[in-house]
């Protein structure tokens, strides 16, 4: 075999391997997607070809499942968590990025460390406290606890974005007599806006997919979508077509958001440790 | 306002939130770990026992050691397999080209699946009667069809590992592609001109350059593997028996099902210890960059 032939062969093998890998990565998603449009007869017969139906989406929103309520809870909890977290994180991130603070490294490491504390440790005291003050099964309680996982993430990520903004414009404005707060509002915030939006989307995804807190803290009124999946476990087994439809409802906004922040994905997930 | 005051004022709200939502519960969990801590017994949350919860876990509870073992094996397997597969995939995708860039976009999509949803979908696919794998094996390897994957302790463990590896490959791959992009091309080409084989170039040039990035992903993945809960809960709920009961699940089970908050807080704190080491290692990488 000549060198050129070998190169062509290797190229073909390459392509095939990539296609196989992509297929494997997408199979569970495709499988759920197909099942969401099957009738409950088709879903139990393993059909690859079937007449698609939308009835599952109607059923999950209807009595007794009422997924709409869970969708509402999830949206409120994730949204409010982000709305509280991002401004607070932005101010802190600016300070960490632009000033030298006493104990700065210790504070930053502590914040980073809280990101890695197992959720199951944090939740035990909160469960006891919420039981005593009546915050169990409320959206407010869930929002409060969600801040624990979103906050460190937001601070580190936004700090990374602000670090990337050159200092000169800020300094020039201050020479012209702007105060620090004016500089933050008029120069830093507009320049950091894309980064803030990216961080907000990341935090929304984390809060939207959060499972353990909602599992322990809610049982009726504040149940979120991921916990709602448990509704479709009937006496006679799992209701796969309904589970899949609910899965699609959980995934759909995440697809869109994940694609929007594609460019920053690695940076965000590793909080800037890898670039 | 002077910058000197302002810089602390700006940090204050965040410090308060982090303290209230993360530091306080950690300290309170430590306190609870020394109490009787029964949810159904009023006053038991202030009734101190000393180290009894810890000695109980260590010397009287085989289920604790079982979950330590399950978590350890799970972590080693998932970290190892995810890293190897992700590295292979990253090498396939790294050099660019149209197919590769669309493949990289596709890799973002599995992130829409939260761990809980991954658990659900794998339980679905491994259903022995109408799961995808049943159909797949029915055609290719008939003896493997109709196997009750999730009813057998070893197979269930394998499926739990598989679900996790599947879920994390895209993220690690994307990180490693980024790492590969920063390996200088001319070093690789120089080695190739010198007649080094593909494997030698990988081992002697690419791998050493990639080492810091690999270390970061291995640390990160270890942290997430140690904590695993959502997908195990949805996929096997720790079963059959306790074959897939990870530490997180064990803590959840004792605390929430049996109401033994004090005991589960002590196990939870034991779990924090390896996290401290891993976080320290991770922080070193973050600050080396800064």
XYZ file of C-alpha atoms in Angstrom:
565
model
C 0.000 0.000 0.000
C 1.345 3.429 -0.897
C 1.476 6.252 1.606
C -1.418 7.996 -0.082
C -3.639 4.964 0.021
C -2.849 4.471 3.657
C -3.757 8.050 4.366
C -7.078 7.695 2.551
C -7.895 4.493 4.369
C -7.082 6.070 7.699
C -9.301 9.035 6.799
C -12.206 6.707 6.091
C -11.681 4.801 9.339
C -11.610 8.131 11.136
C -14.941 9.171 9.696
C -16.586 5.863 10.520
C -15.288 5.977 14.094
C -16.629 9.498 14.579
C -20.026 8.497 13.215
C -20.173 5.477 15.549
C -19.206 7.612 18.541
C -21.845 10.206 17.717
C -24.465 7.502 17.301
C -23.642 6.031 20.706
C -23.752 9.458 22.334
C -27.151 10.260 20.893
C -28.964 6.916 21.207
C -30.470 7.464 24.686
C -31.742 10.874 23.630
C -33.226 9.573 20.385
C -34.785 6.646 22.247
C -36.531 8.940 24.745
C -37.540 11.267 21.945
C -39.189 8.465 19.953
C -40.933 6.988 22.990
C -42.510 10.336 23.824
C -44.508 10.107 20.601
C -45.605 6.485 20.947
C -48.928 5.267 22.258
C -48.729 3.120 25.351
C -49.344 0.090 23.155
C -46.466 0.862 20.810
C -44.036 1.712 23.582
C -44.365 -1.750 25.077
C -43.815 -3.461 21.739
C -40.422 -2.034 20.901
C -41.498 -0.715 17.541
C -39.069 1.279 15.479
C -41.778 2.305 13.020
C -44.991 3.640 14.453
C -47.626 6.310 13.953
C -46.537 9.261 16.078
C -49.037 10.784 18.464
C -49.084 13.857 20.644
C -51.481 12.413 23.207
C -48.738 11.804 25.824
C -48.124 15.507 26.140
C -51.808 16.057 26.803
C -51.963 13.288 29.405
C -48.978 14.495 31.444
C -50.465 17.978 31.796
C -53.843 16.570 32.807
C -55.097 15.114 36.082
C -53.685 13.318 37.996
C -50.137 14.175 36.824
C -50.510 17.943 36.312
C -47.006 18.462 35.056
C -47.879 22.095 34.388
C -47.634 22.857 38.103
C -44.195 21.260 38.276
C -43.123 23.142 35.173
C -44.242 26.355 36.850
C -42.354 25.505 40.074
C -39.190 24.619 38.178
C -39.330 27.822 36.167
C -39.913 30.064 39.192
C -37.263 28.350 41.327
C -34.583 28.396 38.631
C -35.391 31.917 37.483
C -35.499 33.523 40.934
C -32.329 31.688 41.964
C -30.543 33.196 38.965
C -32.015 36.667 39.517
C -30.748 36.697 43.100
C -27.396 35.071 42.385
C -26.115 36.994 39.375
C -26.105 40.581 40.764
C -24.597 39.479 44.086
C -21.998 37.358 42.319
C -21.166 40.147 39.873
C -20.337 42.663 42.606
C -18.177 40.151 44.444
C -16.485 39.033 41.226
C -15.631 42.623 40.330
C -14.062 43.198 43.716
C -12.078 39.944 43.543
C -10.938 40.783 40.037
C -9.897 44.426 40.513
C -8.783 44.764 44.121
C -6.451 43.046 46.503
C -8.423 42.011 49.582
C -7.178 40.748 52.912
C -7.771 37.008 52.933
C -8.690 37.045 49.252
C -7.138 33.691 48.381
C -8.741 32.069 51.397
C -12.139 33.480 50.463
C -11.805 32.343 46.842
C -10.681 28.845 47.812
C -13.516 28.565 50.310
C -16.025 29.621 47.687
C -14.539 27.142 45.237
C -14.617 24.421 47.889
C -18.303 24.914 48.679
C -18.990 24.054 45.055
C -17.629 20.573 45.710
C -19.332 19.817 49.020
C -21.752 16.936 48.472
C -25.318 18.239 48.327
C -26.420 15.495 50.703
C -24.300 17.045 53.497
C -25.767 20.532 53.056
C -29.328 19.348 52.902
C -29.594 17.599 56.291
C -29.429 20.785 58.452
C -31.670 22.623 56.002
C -34.286 19.899 56.251
C -34.326 20.168 60.046
C -34.432 23.979 59.972
C -37.111 24.183 57.286
C -39.244 21.686 59.202
C -39.078 23.919 62.270
C -39.811 27.217 60.531
C -42.317 25.913 57.989
C -40.270 26.286 54.812
C -40.585 22.645 53.767
C -42.344 22.170 50.441
C -42.120 25.853 49.514
C -40.506 27.426 46.481
C -38.766 30.009 48.694
C -37.031 27.275 50.657
C -35.880 25.588 47.476
C -34.565 28.869 46.059
C -32.578 29.525 49.223
C -30.887 26.123 49.090
C -30.273 26.347 45.345
C -28.199 29.450 45.972
C -25.693 27.168 47.690
C -24.824 25.397 44.438
C -25.263 28.324 42.059
C -23.429 31.072 43.956
C -19.830 29.756 43.981
C -20.186 28.817 40.352
C -21.431 32.276 39.381
C -18.729 34.124 41.325
C -15.884 32.161 39.770
C -17.264 32.277 36.284
C -18.050 35.996 36.290
C -14.652 36.715 37.804
C -13.147 34.967 34.787
C -15.097 37.212 32.418
C -14.216 40.423 34.279
C -10.534 39.418 34.405
C -10.684 39.400 30.609
C -11.850 43.021 30.333
C -8.896 45.397 29.808
C -8.354 47.949 32.544
C -7.572 51.068 30.400
C -11.167 52.206 29.751
C -11.912 51.997 33.465
C -8.807 53.958 34.389
C -9.477 56.621 31.760
C -13.009 57.129 33.071
C -11.720 57.526 36.610
C -9.131 60.059 35.536
C -12.076 61.956 34.005
C -13.737 61.994 37.404
C -16.103 58.990 37.408
C -16.589 57.254 40.724
C -15.928 53.539 41.071
C -19.640 52.743 41.146
C -20.214 54.780 38.005
C -17.385 52.892 36.339
C -18.990 49.586 37.288
C -22.379 50.663 36.000
C -21.368 52.470 32.825
C -18.312 50.557 31.674
C -17.893 47.184 33.298
C -21.510 45.996 33.227
C -22.048 46.678 29.510
C -18.714 45.080 28.627
C -19.357 42.074 30.843
C -22.952 41.641 29.639
C -22.333 38.649 27.336
C -20.390 36.975 30.141
C -23.138 37.707 32.644
C -25.738 36.234 30.313
C -23.599 33.123 29.816
C -23.183 32.726 33.566
C -26.907 33.248 34.095
C -27.677 30.485 31.588
C -25.222 28.136 33.304
C -26.808 28.829 36.668
C -30.284 28.348 35.226
C -29.283 24.937 33.861
C -27.862 23.897 37.238
C -30.963 25.026 39.126
C -33.334 23.521 36.543
C -31.690 20.103 36.751
C -31.225 20.148 40.532
C -32.585 16.932 41.982
C -31.559 16.037 45.540
C -32.696 19.254 47.245
C -36.089 19.113 45.590
C -36.401 15.409 46.392
C -35.879 16.016 50.100
C -37.515 19.402 50.573
C -40.692 19.066 48.508
C -43.561 16.622 48.429
C -46.633 18.330 47.012
C -46.800 22.075 46.460
C -43.262 22.903 45.368
C -42.389 19.713 43.443
C -40.131 20.456 40.461
C -39.977 18.741 37.075
C -37.129 16.271 37.769
C -38.943 15.012 40.865
C -42.162 14.946 38.860
C -40.642 12.064 36.884
C -41.435 9.825 39.858
C -45.147 10.351 39.149
C -44.957 7.996 36.223
C -44.050 4.957 38.256
C -47.339 3.102 38.506
C -48.198 -0.120 40.358
C -47.852 -2.082 37.143
C -44.466 -0.540 36.293
C -43.094 2.557 34.638
C -45.287 4.435 32.210
C -42.524 4.856 29.655
C -44.357 6.906 27.071
C -45.410 9.448 29.726
C -41.962 9.439 31.349
C -40.427 10.160 27.969
C -42.851 12.986 27.245
C -41.981 14.527 30.624
C -38.304 13.996 29.807
C -38.701 15.950 26.573
C -40.363 18.793 28.478
C -37.382 18.887 30.865
C -34.801 18.654 28.092
C -36.223 21.042 25.497
C -35.225 24.355 27.127
C -31.857 22.845 28.115
C -31.080 21.980 24.479
C -31.597 25.563 23.438
C -29.668 27.059 26.347
C -26.783 24.590 26.046
C -26.365 25.476 22.369
C -26.435 29.187 23.192
C -23.453 28.934 25.545
C -21.569 26.390 23.456
C -18.557 28.636 23.091
C -18.046 28.998 26.833
C -18.929 25.482 27.798
C -15.527 24.137 28.791
C -14.486 27.334 30.499
C -17.688 27.440 32.495
C -17.741 23.817 33.553
C -14.171 23.938 34.796
C -14.588 27.465 36.175
C -11.602 28.608 34.175
C -9.144 25.984 35.394
C -8.698 24.833 31.809
C -8.671 27.038 28.813
C -16.591 56.281 48.855
C -13.028 55.117 49.210
C -12.085 51.993 47.248
C -10.758 50.488 50.421
C -14.192 50.329 52.030
C -15.998 49.676 48.794
C -14.048 46.558 47.888
C -15.224 44.806 51.054
C -18.783 46.093 50.728
C -19.003 44.587 47.236
C -17.929 41.179 48.499
C -20.131 41.227 51.591
C -23.480 40.044 50.133
C -21.805 37.096 48.406
C -19.942 36.134 51.566
C -23.192 36.244 53.525
C -24.957 34.000 50.994
C -22.094 31.499 50.805
C -21.885 31.432 54.583
C -25.623 30.951 55.067
C -26.111 28.335 52.364
C -22.872 26.352 52.526
C -20.668 27.053 55.536
C -23.425 27.125 58.161
C -24.967 23.805 57.017
C -21.508 22.208 57.052
C -20.912 23.303 60.640
C -24.442 22.375 61.684
C -24.052 18.955 60.046
C -20.877 18.468 62.074
C -22.777 19.328 65.254
C -25.660 17.011 64.338
C -23.182 14.194 63.743
C -22.481 14.092 67.486
C -26.139 13.948 68.503
C -28.736 11.180 68.751
C -30.480 13.101 65.978
C -33.721 11.202 65.412
C -36.222 13.074 63.261
C -39.200 11.587 65.091
C -37.858 12.240 68.598
C -38.116 15.855 69.754
C -35.051 17.077 71.634
C -32.812 14.341 70.250
C -31.142 16.886 67.971
C -29.571 18.448 71.072
C -28.786 15.205 72.858
C -25.061 14.551 72.505
C -23.482 11.148 72.074
C -19.817 11.877 71.494
C -18.247 9.837 68.711
C -20.811 7.066 68.875
C -22.284 7.706 65.412
C -18.813 7.450 63.923
C -17.818 4.305 65.796
C -21.182 2.811 64.887
C -20.488 3.414 61.192
C -16.971 2.029 61.454
C -17.512 -1.030 63.602
C -21.186 -2.008 63.617
C -22.517 -1.217 60.165
C -21.482 -3.457 57.276
C -23.852 -1.388 55.093
C -21.602 1.632 55.609
C -18.533 -0.246 54.400
C -20.551 -1.652 51.551
C -21.398 1.861 50.366
C -17.772 2.964 50.792
C -16.715 0.027 48.642
C -19.415 0.645 46.041
C -18.454 4.327 45.851
C -14.728 3.561 45.600
C -15.105 0.996 42.813
C -17.625 3.217 41.079
C -15.279 6.200 41.233
C -12.224 4.328 39.973
C -14.157 2.723 37.125
C -16.070 5.808 36.004
C -13.063 8.126 36.207
C -10.837 5.654 34.361
C -13.305 4.697 31.643
C -14.575 8.220 31.049
C -11.034 9.571 30.743
C -9.893 6.868 28.317
C -12.961 7.102 26.074
C -12.985 10.892 26.158
C -9.299 11.059 25.283
C -9.811 8.703 22.348
C -12.767 10.723 21.129
C -10.917 14.004 21.600
C -8.002 12.700 19.499
C -10.469 11.694 16.781
C -12.181 15.074 16.780
C -9.340 17.467 17.554
C -7.824 18.331 14.182
C -10.923 20.132 12.885
C -12.903 19.681 9.652
C -16.616 19.965 9.020
C -17.745 16.588 10.336
C -15.681 17.200 13.436
C -17.086 20.601 14.207
C -20.660 19.375 13.866
C -19.702 16.438 16.068
C -18.432 18.888 18.672
C -21.761 20.693 18.570
C -23.613 17.409 18.990
C -21.527 16.698 22.076
C -23.208 19.641 23.811
C -26.627 18.033 23.448
C -26.275 15.259 26.053
C -25.898 18.050 28.614
C -29.586 18.691 28.246
C -30.019 15.342 29.975
C -29.708 15.918 33.685
C -28.273 12.996 35.691
C -31.775 12.125 36.898
C -32.965 11.895 33.318
C -29.950 9.818 32.326
C -30.935 7.418 35.107
C -34.472 7.193 33.730
C -33.391 6.649 30.158
C -30.937 3.891 31.042
C -33.563 2.121 33.136
C -35.755 2.339 30.068
C -33.119 1.054 27.653
C -32.160 -1.873 29.887
C -35.679 -3.038 30.475
C -35.607 -6.779 29.750
C -38.881 -6.879 27.839
C -39.026 -3.822 25.629
C -35.758 -1.990 26.219
C -33.488 -1.021 23.385
C -30.754 -3.377 24.545
C -33.135 -6.286 24.600
C -33.877 -5.662 20.944
C -30.234 -5.051 20.124
C -29.017 -8.255 21.735
C -32.024 -10.140 20.440
C -30.624 -9.650 16.945
C -26.870 -9.768 17.588
C -26.237 -11.941 20.644
C -29.454 -13.850 21.419
C -28.259 -15.318 24.758
C -27.973 -11.793 26.128
C -31.530 -10.859 25.229
C -34.055 -11.100 28.046
C -31.322 -10.696 30.647
C -32.729 -8.855 33.649
C -29.900 -6.333 33.745
C -31.087 -4.366 36.730
C -32.087 -7.391 38.803
C -28.589 -8.866 38.905
C -26.221 -7.131 41.379
C -23.150 -7.153 39.120
C -24.974 -6.282 35.926
C -26.880 -3.483 37.657
C -23.581 -2.059 38.876
C -22.206 -2.269 35.342
C -25.241 -0.427 33.986
C -24.890 2.308 36.620
C -21.240 2.755 35.654
C -22.147 2.748 31.957
C -24.792 5.452 32.449
C -22.316 7.662 34.267
C -19.557 7.179 31.715
C -22.014 7.934 28.929
C -23.137 11.110 30.662
C -19.655 12.471 31.286
C -17.830 11.598 28.047
C -19.030 14.722 26.202
C -17.795 17.130 28.859
C -14.391 15.505 29.245
C -14.037 15.258 25.480
C -14.710 18.965 25.030
C -12.193 19.873 27.722
C -9.553 17.600 26.198
C -10.160 18.977 22.693
C -9.421 22.387 24.167
C -6.272 20.973 25.743
C -5.143 19.345 22.507
C -5.598 22.625 20.646
C -2.949 24.184 22.857
C -0.340 21.512 22.049
C 1.965 23.252 19.550
C 1.548 21.780 16.070
C 5.163 22.312 15.045
C 6.486 20.112 17.855
C 4.255 17.306 16.612
C 5.283 17.886 12.995
C 8.957 18.009 13.936
C 8.596 14.644 15.649
C 6.806 13.231 12.614
C 9.557 14.489 10.274
C 12.066 12.738 12.509
C 10.177 9.553 11.696
C 8.411 8.973 14.999
C 5.372 6.678 14.783
C 1.895 7.964 15.623
C 1.985 6.184 18.958
C 5.430 7.594 19.853
C 4.328 11.123 18.964
C 1.278 10.677 21.186
C 3.247 9.225 24.104
C 6.297 11.478 23.995
C 4.903 14.765 22.691
C 1.127 15.061 23.017
C 0.581 13.292 26.331
C 3.156 15.225 28.380
C 1.783 18.520 27.050
C -1.744 17.409 27.849
C -0.878 16.242 31.359
C -2.045 19.341 33.303
C -5.427 19.355 31.535
C -5.773 15.609 32.102
C -5.030 16.114 35.787
C -7.745 18.761 36.081
C -10.408 16.622 34.422
C -9.460 13.592 36.497
C -9.755 15.596 39.726
C -13.059 17.152 38.671
C -14.506 13.849 37.536
C -13.406 12.161 40.779
C -15.246 14.798 42.806
C -18.421 14.298 40.794
C -18.149 10.497 40.876
C -17.757 10.483 44.655
C -20.919 12.553 45.041
C -23.088 10.615 42.579
C -26.705 10.431 43.620
C -29.323 11.488 41.067
C -28.817 8.896 38.403
C -28.310 6.031 40.841
C -31.514 7.026 42.595
C -33.490 7.021 39.340
C -31.771 4.006 37.778
C -31.575 1.400 40.550
C -32.395 3.240 43.786
C -29.316 1.556 45.260
C -30.480 -1.955 44.452
C -30.808 -4.767 43.896
C -30.233 -5.080 47.634
C -27.413 -2.638 48.253
C -25.375 -3.525 45.160
C -25.387 0.028 43.802
C -25.802 1.967 47.031
C -23.291 4.821 46.851
C -22.351 6.885 49.914
C -24.689 9.718 48.935
C -27.540 7.262 48.586
C -26.671 5.619 51.900
C -26.738 9.012 53.649
C -30.026 9.914 51.998
C -31.513 6.573 52.914
C -30.549 6.690 56.586
C -31.445 10.338 57.024
C -34.684 10.578 55.097
C -36.103 7.057 55.113
C -35.139 6.122 58.673
C -34.975 9.632 60.142
C -31.495 9.053 61.566
C -30.235 12.559 60.921
C -27.409 12.385 63.453
C -26.000 9.177 62.055
C -26.293 10.225 58.431
C -24.646 13.568 59.256
C -21.638 11.680 60.603
C -21.336 9.611 57.424
C -21.817 12.792 55.394
C -18.897 14.373 57.203
C -16.714 11.354 56.549
C -17.468 11.968 52.892
C -16.326 15.584 53.110
C -12.773 14.504 54.013
C -11.706 13.132 50.605
C -13.427 16.154 49.039
C -11.134 18.492 50.965
C -8.045 16.828 49.482
C -9.449 16.845 45.971
C -10.545 20.468 46.244
C -7.090 21.422 47.468
C -5.524 19.691 44.470
C -7.991 21.377 42.138
C -7.467 24.810 43.687
C -3.740 24.482 43.018
C -4.460 24.249 39.299
C -6.877 27.173 39.353
C -4.400 29.426 41.138
C -1.423 28.287 39.108
C -3.266 29.851 36.180
C -4.332 33.040 37.908
